[in-house]
mmCIF file of C-alpha atoms in Angstrom:
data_model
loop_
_atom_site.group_PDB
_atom_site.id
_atom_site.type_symbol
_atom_site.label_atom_id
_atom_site.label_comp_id
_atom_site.label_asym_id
_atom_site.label_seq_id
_atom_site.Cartn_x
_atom_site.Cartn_y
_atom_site.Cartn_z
ATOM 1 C CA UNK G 366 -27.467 0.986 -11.679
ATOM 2 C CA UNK G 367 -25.209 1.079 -15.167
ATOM 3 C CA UNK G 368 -21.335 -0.602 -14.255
ATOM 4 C CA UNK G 369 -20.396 0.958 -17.443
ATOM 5 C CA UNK G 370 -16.426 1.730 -17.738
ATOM 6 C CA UNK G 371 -16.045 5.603 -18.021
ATOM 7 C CA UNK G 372 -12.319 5.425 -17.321
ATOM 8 C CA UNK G 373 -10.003 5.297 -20.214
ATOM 9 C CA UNK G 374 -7.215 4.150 -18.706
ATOM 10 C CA UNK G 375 -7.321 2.710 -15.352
ATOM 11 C CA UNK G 376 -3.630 0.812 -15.373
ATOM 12 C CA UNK G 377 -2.407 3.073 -12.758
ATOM 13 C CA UNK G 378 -4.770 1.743 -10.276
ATOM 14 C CA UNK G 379 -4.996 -0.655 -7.622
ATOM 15 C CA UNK G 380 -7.111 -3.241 -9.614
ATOM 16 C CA UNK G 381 -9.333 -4.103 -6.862
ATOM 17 C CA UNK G 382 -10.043 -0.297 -6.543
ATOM 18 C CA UNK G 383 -10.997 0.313 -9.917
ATOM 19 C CA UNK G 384 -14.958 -1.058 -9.696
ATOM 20 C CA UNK G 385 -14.880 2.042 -7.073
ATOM 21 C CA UNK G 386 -13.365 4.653 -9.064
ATOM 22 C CA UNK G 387 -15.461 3.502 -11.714
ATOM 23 C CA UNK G 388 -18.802 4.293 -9.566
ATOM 24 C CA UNK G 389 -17.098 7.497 -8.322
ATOM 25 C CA UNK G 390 -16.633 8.301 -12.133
ATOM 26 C CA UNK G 391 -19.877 7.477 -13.253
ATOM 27 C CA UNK G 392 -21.788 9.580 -10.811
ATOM 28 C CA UNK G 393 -19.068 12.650 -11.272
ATOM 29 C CA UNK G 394 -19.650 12.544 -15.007
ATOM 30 C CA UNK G 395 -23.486 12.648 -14.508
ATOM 31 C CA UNK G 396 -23.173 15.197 -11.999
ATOM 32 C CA UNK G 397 -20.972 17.555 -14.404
ATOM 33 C CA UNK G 398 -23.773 17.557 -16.685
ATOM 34 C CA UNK G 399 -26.432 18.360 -14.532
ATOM 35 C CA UNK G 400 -24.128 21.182 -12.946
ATOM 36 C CA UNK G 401 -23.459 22.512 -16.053
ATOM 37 C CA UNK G 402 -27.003 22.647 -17.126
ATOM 38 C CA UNK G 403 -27.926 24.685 -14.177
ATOM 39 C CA UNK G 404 -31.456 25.916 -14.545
ATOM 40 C CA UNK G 405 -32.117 24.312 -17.560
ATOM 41 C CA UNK G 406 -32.674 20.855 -15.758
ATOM 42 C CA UNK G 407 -35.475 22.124 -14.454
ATOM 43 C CA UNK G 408 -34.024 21.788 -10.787
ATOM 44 C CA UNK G 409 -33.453 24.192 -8.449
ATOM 45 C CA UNK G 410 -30.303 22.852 -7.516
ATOM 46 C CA UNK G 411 -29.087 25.554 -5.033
ATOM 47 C CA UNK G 412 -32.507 25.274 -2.956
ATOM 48 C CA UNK G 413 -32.454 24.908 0.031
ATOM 49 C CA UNK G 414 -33.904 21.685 1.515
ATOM 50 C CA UNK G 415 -32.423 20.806 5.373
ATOM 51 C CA UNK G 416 -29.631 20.676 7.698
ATOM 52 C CA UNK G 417 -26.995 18.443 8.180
ATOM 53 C CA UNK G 418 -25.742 17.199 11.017
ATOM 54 C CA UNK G 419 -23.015 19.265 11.254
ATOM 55 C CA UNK G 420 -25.118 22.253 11.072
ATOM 56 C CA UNK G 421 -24.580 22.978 7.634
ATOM 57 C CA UNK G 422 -27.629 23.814 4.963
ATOM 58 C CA UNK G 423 -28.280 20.732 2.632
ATOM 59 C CA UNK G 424 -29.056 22.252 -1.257
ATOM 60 C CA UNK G 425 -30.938 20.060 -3.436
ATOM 61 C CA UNK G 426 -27.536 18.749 -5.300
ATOM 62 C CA UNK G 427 -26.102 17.465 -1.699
ATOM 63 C CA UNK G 428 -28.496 15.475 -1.450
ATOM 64 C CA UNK G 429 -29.001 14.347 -4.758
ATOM 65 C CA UNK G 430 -24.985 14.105 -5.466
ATOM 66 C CA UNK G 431 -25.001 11.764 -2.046
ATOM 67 C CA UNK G 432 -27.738 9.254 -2.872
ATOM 68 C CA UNK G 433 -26.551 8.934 -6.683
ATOM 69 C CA UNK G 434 -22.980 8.022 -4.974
ATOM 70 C CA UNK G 435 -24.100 5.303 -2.418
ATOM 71 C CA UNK G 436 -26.494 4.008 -5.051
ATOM 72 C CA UNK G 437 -23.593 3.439 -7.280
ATOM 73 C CA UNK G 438 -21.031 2.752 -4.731
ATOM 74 C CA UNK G 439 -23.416 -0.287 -3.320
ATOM 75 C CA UNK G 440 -22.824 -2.297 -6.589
ATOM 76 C CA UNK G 441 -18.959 -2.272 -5.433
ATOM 77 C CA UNK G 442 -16.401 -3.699 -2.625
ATOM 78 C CA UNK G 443 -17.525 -0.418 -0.322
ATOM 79 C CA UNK G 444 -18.520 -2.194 2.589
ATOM 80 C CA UNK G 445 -18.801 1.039 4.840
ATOM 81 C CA UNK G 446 -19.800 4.513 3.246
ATOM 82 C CA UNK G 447 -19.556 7.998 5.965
ATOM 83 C CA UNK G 448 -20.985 11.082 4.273
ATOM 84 C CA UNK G 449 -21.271 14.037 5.132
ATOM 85 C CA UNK G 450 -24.799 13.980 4.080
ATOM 86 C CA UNK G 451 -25.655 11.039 6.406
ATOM 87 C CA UNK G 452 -26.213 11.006 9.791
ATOM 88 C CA UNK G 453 -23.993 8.145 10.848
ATOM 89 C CA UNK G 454 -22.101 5.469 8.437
ATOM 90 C CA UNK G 455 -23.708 3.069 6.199
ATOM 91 C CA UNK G 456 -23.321 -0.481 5.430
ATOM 92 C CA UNK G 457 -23.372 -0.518 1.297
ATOM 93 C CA UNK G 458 -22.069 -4.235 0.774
ATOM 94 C CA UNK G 459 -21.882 -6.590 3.852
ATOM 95 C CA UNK G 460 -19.293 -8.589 1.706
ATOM 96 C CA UNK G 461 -17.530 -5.188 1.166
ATOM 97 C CA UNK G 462 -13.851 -4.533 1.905
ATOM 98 C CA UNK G 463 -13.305 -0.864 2.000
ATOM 99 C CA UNK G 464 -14.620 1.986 3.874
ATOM 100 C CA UNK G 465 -15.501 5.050 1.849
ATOM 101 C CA UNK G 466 -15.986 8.899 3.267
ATOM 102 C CA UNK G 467 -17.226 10.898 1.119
ATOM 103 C CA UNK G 468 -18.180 14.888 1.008
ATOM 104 C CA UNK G 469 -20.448 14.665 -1.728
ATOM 105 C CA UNK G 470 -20.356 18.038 -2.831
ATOM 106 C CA UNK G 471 -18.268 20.515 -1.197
ATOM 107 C CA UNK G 472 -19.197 24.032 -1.829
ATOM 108 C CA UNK G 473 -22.486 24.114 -2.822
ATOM 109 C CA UNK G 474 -23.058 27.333 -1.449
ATOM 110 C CA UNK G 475 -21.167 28.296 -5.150
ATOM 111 C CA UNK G 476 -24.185 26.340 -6.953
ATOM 112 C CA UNK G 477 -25.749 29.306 -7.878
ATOM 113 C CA UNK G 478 -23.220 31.828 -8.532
ATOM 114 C CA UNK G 479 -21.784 29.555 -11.036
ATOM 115 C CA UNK G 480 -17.896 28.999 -8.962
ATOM 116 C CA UNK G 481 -15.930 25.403 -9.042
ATOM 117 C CA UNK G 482 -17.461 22.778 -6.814
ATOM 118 C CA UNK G 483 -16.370 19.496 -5.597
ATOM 119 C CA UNK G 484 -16.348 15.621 -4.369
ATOM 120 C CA UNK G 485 -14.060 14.495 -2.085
ATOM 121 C CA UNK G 486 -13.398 11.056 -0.885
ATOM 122 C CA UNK G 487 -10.774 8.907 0.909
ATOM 123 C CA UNK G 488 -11.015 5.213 1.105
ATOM 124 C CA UNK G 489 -9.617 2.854 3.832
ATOM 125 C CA UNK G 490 -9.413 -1.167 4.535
ATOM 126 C CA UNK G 491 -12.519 -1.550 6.348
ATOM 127 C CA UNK G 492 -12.342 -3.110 9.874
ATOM 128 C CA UNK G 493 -15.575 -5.728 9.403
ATOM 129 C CA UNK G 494 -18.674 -4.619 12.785
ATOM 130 C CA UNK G 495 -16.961 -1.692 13.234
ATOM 131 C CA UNK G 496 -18.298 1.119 11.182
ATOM 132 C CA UNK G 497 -16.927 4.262 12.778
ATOM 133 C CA UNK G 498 -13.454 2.626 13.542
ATOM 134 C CA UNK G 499 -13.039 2.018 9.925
ATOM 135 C CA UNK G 500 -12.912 5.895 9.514
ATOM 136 C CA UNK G 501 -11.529 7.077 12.964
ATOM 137 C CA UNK G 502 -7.921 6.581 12.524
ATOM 138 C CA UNK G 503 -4.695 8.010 10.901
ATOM 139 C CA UNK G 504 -4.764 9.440 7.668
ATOM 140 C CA UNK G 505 -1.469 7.927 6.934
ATOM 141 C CA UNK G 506 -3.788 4.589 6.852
ATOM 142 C CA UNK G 507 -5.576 5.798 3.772
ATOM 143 C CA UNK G 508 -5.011 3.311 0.673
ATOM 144 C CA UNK G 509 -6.504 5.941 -1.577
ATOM 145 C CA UNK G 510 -7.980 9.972 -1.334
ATOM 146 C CA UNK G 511 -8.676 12.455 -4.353
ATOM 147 C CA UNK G 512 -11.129 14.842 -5.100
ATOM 148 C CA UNK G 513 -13.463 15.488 -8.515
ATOM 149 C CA UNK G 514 -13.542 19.166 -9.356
ATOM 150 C CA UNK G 515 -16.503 20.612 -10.963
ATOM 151 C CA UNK G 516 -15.368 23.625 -13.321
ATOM 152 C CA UNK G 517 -14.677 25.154 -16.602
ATOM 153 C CA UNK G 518 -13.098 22.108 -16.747
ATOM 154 C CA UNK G 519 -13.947 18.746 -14.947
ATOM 155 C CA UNK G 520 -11.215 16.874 -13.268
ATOM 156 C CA UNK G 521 -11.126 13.953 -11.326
ATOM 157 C CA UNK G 522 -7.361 14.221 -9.225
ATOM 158 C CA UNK G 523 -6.609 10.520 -7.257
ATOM 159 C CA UNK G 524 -3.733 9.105 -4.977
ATOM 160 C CA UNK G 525 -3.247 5.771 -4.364
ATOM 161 C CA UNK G 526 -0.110 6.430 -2.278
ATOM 162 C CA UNK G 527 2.587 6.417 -5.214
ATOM 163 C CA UNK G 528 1.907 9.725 -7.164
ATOM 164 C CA UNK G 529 -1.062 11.577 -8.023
ATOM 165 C CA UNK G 530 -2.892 10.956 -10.859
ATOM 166 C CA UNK G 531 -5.391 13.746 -13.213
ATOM 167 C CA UNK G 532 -8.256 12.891 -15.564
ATOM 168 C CA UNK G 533 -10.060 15.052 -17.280
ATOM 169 C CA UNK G 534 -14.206 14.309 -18.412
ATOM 170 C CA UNK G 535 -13.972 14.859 -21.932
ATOM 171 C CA UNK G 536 -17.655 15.655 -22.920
ATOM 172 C CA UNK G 537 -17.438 14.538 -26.657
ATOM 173 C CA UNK G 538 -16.813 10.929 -25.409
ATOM 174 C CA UNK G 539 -18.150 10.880 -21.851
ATOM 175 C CA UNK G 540 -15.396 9.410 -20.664
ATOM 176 C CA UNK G 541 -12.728 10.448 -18.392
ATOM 177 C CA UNK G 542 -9.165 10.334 -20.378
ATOM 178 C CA UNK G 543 -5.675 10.407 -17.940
ATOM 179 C CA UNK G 544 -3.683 12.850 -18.508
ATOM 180 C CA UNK G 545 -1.231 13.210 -15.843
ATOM 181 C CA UNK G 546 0.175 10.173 -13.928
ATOM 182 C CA UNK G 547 2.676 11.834 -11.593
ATOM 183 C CA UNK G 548 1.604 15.673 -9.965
ATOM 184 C CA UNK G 549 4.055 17.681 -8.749
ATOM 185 C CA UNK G 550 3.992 20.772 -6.494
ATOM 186 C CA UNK G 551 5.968 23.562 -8.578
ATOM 187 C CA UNK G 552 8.702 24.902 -6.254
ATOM 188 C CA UNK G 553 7.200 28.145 -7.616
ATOM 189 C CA UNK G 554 3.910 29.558 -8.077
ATOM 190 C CA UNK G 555 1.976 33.065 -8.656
ATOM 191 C CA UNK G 556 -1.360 32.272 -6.888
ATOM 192 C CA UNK G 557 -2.807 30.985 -3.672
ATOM 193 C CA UNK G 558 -6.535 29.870 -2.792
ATOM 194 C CA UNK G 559 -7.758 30.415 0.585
ATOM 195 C CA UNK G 560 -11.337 31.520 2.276
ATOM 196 C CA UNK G 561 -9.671 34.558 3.971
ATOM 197 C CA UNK G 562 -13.272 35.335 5.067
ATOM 198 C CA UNK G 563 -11.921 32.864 8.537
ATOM 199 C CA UNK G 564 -8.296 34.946 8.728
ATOM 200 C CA UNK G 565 -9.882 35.811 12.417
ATOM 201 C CA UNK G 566 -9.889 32.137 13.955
ATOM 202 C CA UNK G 567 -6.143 31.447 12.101
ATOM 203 C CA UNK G 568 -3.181 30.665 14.163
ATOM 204 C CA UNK G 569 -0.465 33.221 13.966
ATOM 205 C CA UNK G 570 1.645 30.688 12.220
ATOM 206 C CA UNK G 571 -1.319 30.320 9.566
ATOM 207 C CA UNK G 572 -1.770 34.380 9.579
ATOM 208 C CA UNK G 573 2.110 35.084 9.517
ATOM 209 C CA UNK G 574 2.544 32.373 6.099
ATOM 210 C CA UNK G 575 -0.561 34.406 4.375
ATOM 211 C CA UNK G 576 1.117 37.661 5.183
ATOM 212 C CA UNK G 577 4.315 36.649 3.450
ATOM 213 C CA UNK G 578 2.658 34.992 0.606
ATOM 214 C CA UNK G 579 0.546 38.851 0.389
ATOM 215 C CA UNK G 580 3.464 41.146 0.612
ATOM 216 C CA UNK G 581 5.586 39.071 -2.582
ATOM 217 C CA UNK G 582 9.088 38.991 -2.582
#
């Protein structure tokens, strides 16, 4: 498995974290391209090929997005890794100090009618012999979470508790180059995302904050 450095600049990080976000990297810049490339890999990437175990259908880029990131992951300090693609959590490193969940690729149901698709991951302290402990707890105990967003363009959008951080894959270099060290939510904005296909099973606190957001000001 390459340990190439696909991170431009990674002085904003926890330095002990950066072997990780350099695995996460290399596996979201190889699984840009083969998004991007769609049917021309060769791959039906949208098949479908099992279940999870939380009931969900497994396309052939789940599972191939999940092994490429615990393959990678295994060469770093990830000690415990919980996918959503895995039936319980697995030990990557022994030695390992951190305890990794990962959705491999959320969305895939968009493979094929070419909409954004994603990775998301949060990363804990892990608690050595006890797997599932590492992950069930507070999210306040997080020491890092962020997301890699699969798109027109390619983004990989990190917290390690003092700001949020934004690099973009630049595909001339293939290399990820920071461009935004401190995210802010705009106190005003013209667009919302939400899968209003589940506005049924909302509370009416949920349903009530939609409905203002719909009728404007």
């Amino acid at each position: 498995m390459s340990t190439t450095n696909v991170i431009d600049d990674t002085s904003h990080m926890p330095t002990d974290l950066v072997p990780v976000m350099e695995a996460l990297a290399r596996v979201g810049r190889d699984l840009c391209r083969t998004i991007k490339r769609g049917p021309l890999g060769g791959n039906a990437l949208g098949e479908g090929v099992g279940e999870n175990l939380g009931g969900d259908q497994q396309k052939a880029l789940d599972v191939m997005a999940d092994e490429a990131f615990a393959a990678d992951l295994r060469t770093t300090s990830v000690r415990y890794y919980a996918s959503e693609e895995q039936d319980e959590v697995v030990e990557l490193n022994p030695e390992g100090r951190y305890a990794l969940a990962i959705d491999p690729l959320d969305g895939s149901s968009n493979i094929d009618v070419n909409v954004s698709i994603g990775t998301i991951f949060s990363i804990f302290e892990a608690k050595p012999g006890e797997p599932d402990a590492s992950f069930l707890r507070p999210a306040s105990e997080q020491i890092a979470g962020g997301y890699i967003i699969y798109g027109p363009q390619t983004y990989i959008v990190v917290t390690f508790g003092a700001g949020v951080q934004s690099y973009i894959f630049d595909p001339d270099t293939n290399a990820w180059k920071l461009v935004e060290t401190q995210h802010k939510v705009p106190a005003k904005a013209f667009e919302f995302a939400i899968n209003a296909s589940n506005y049924r099973h909302w509370s009416p606190a949920i349903r009530a904050y939609i409905d203002d957001m719909l009728a404007g000001e």
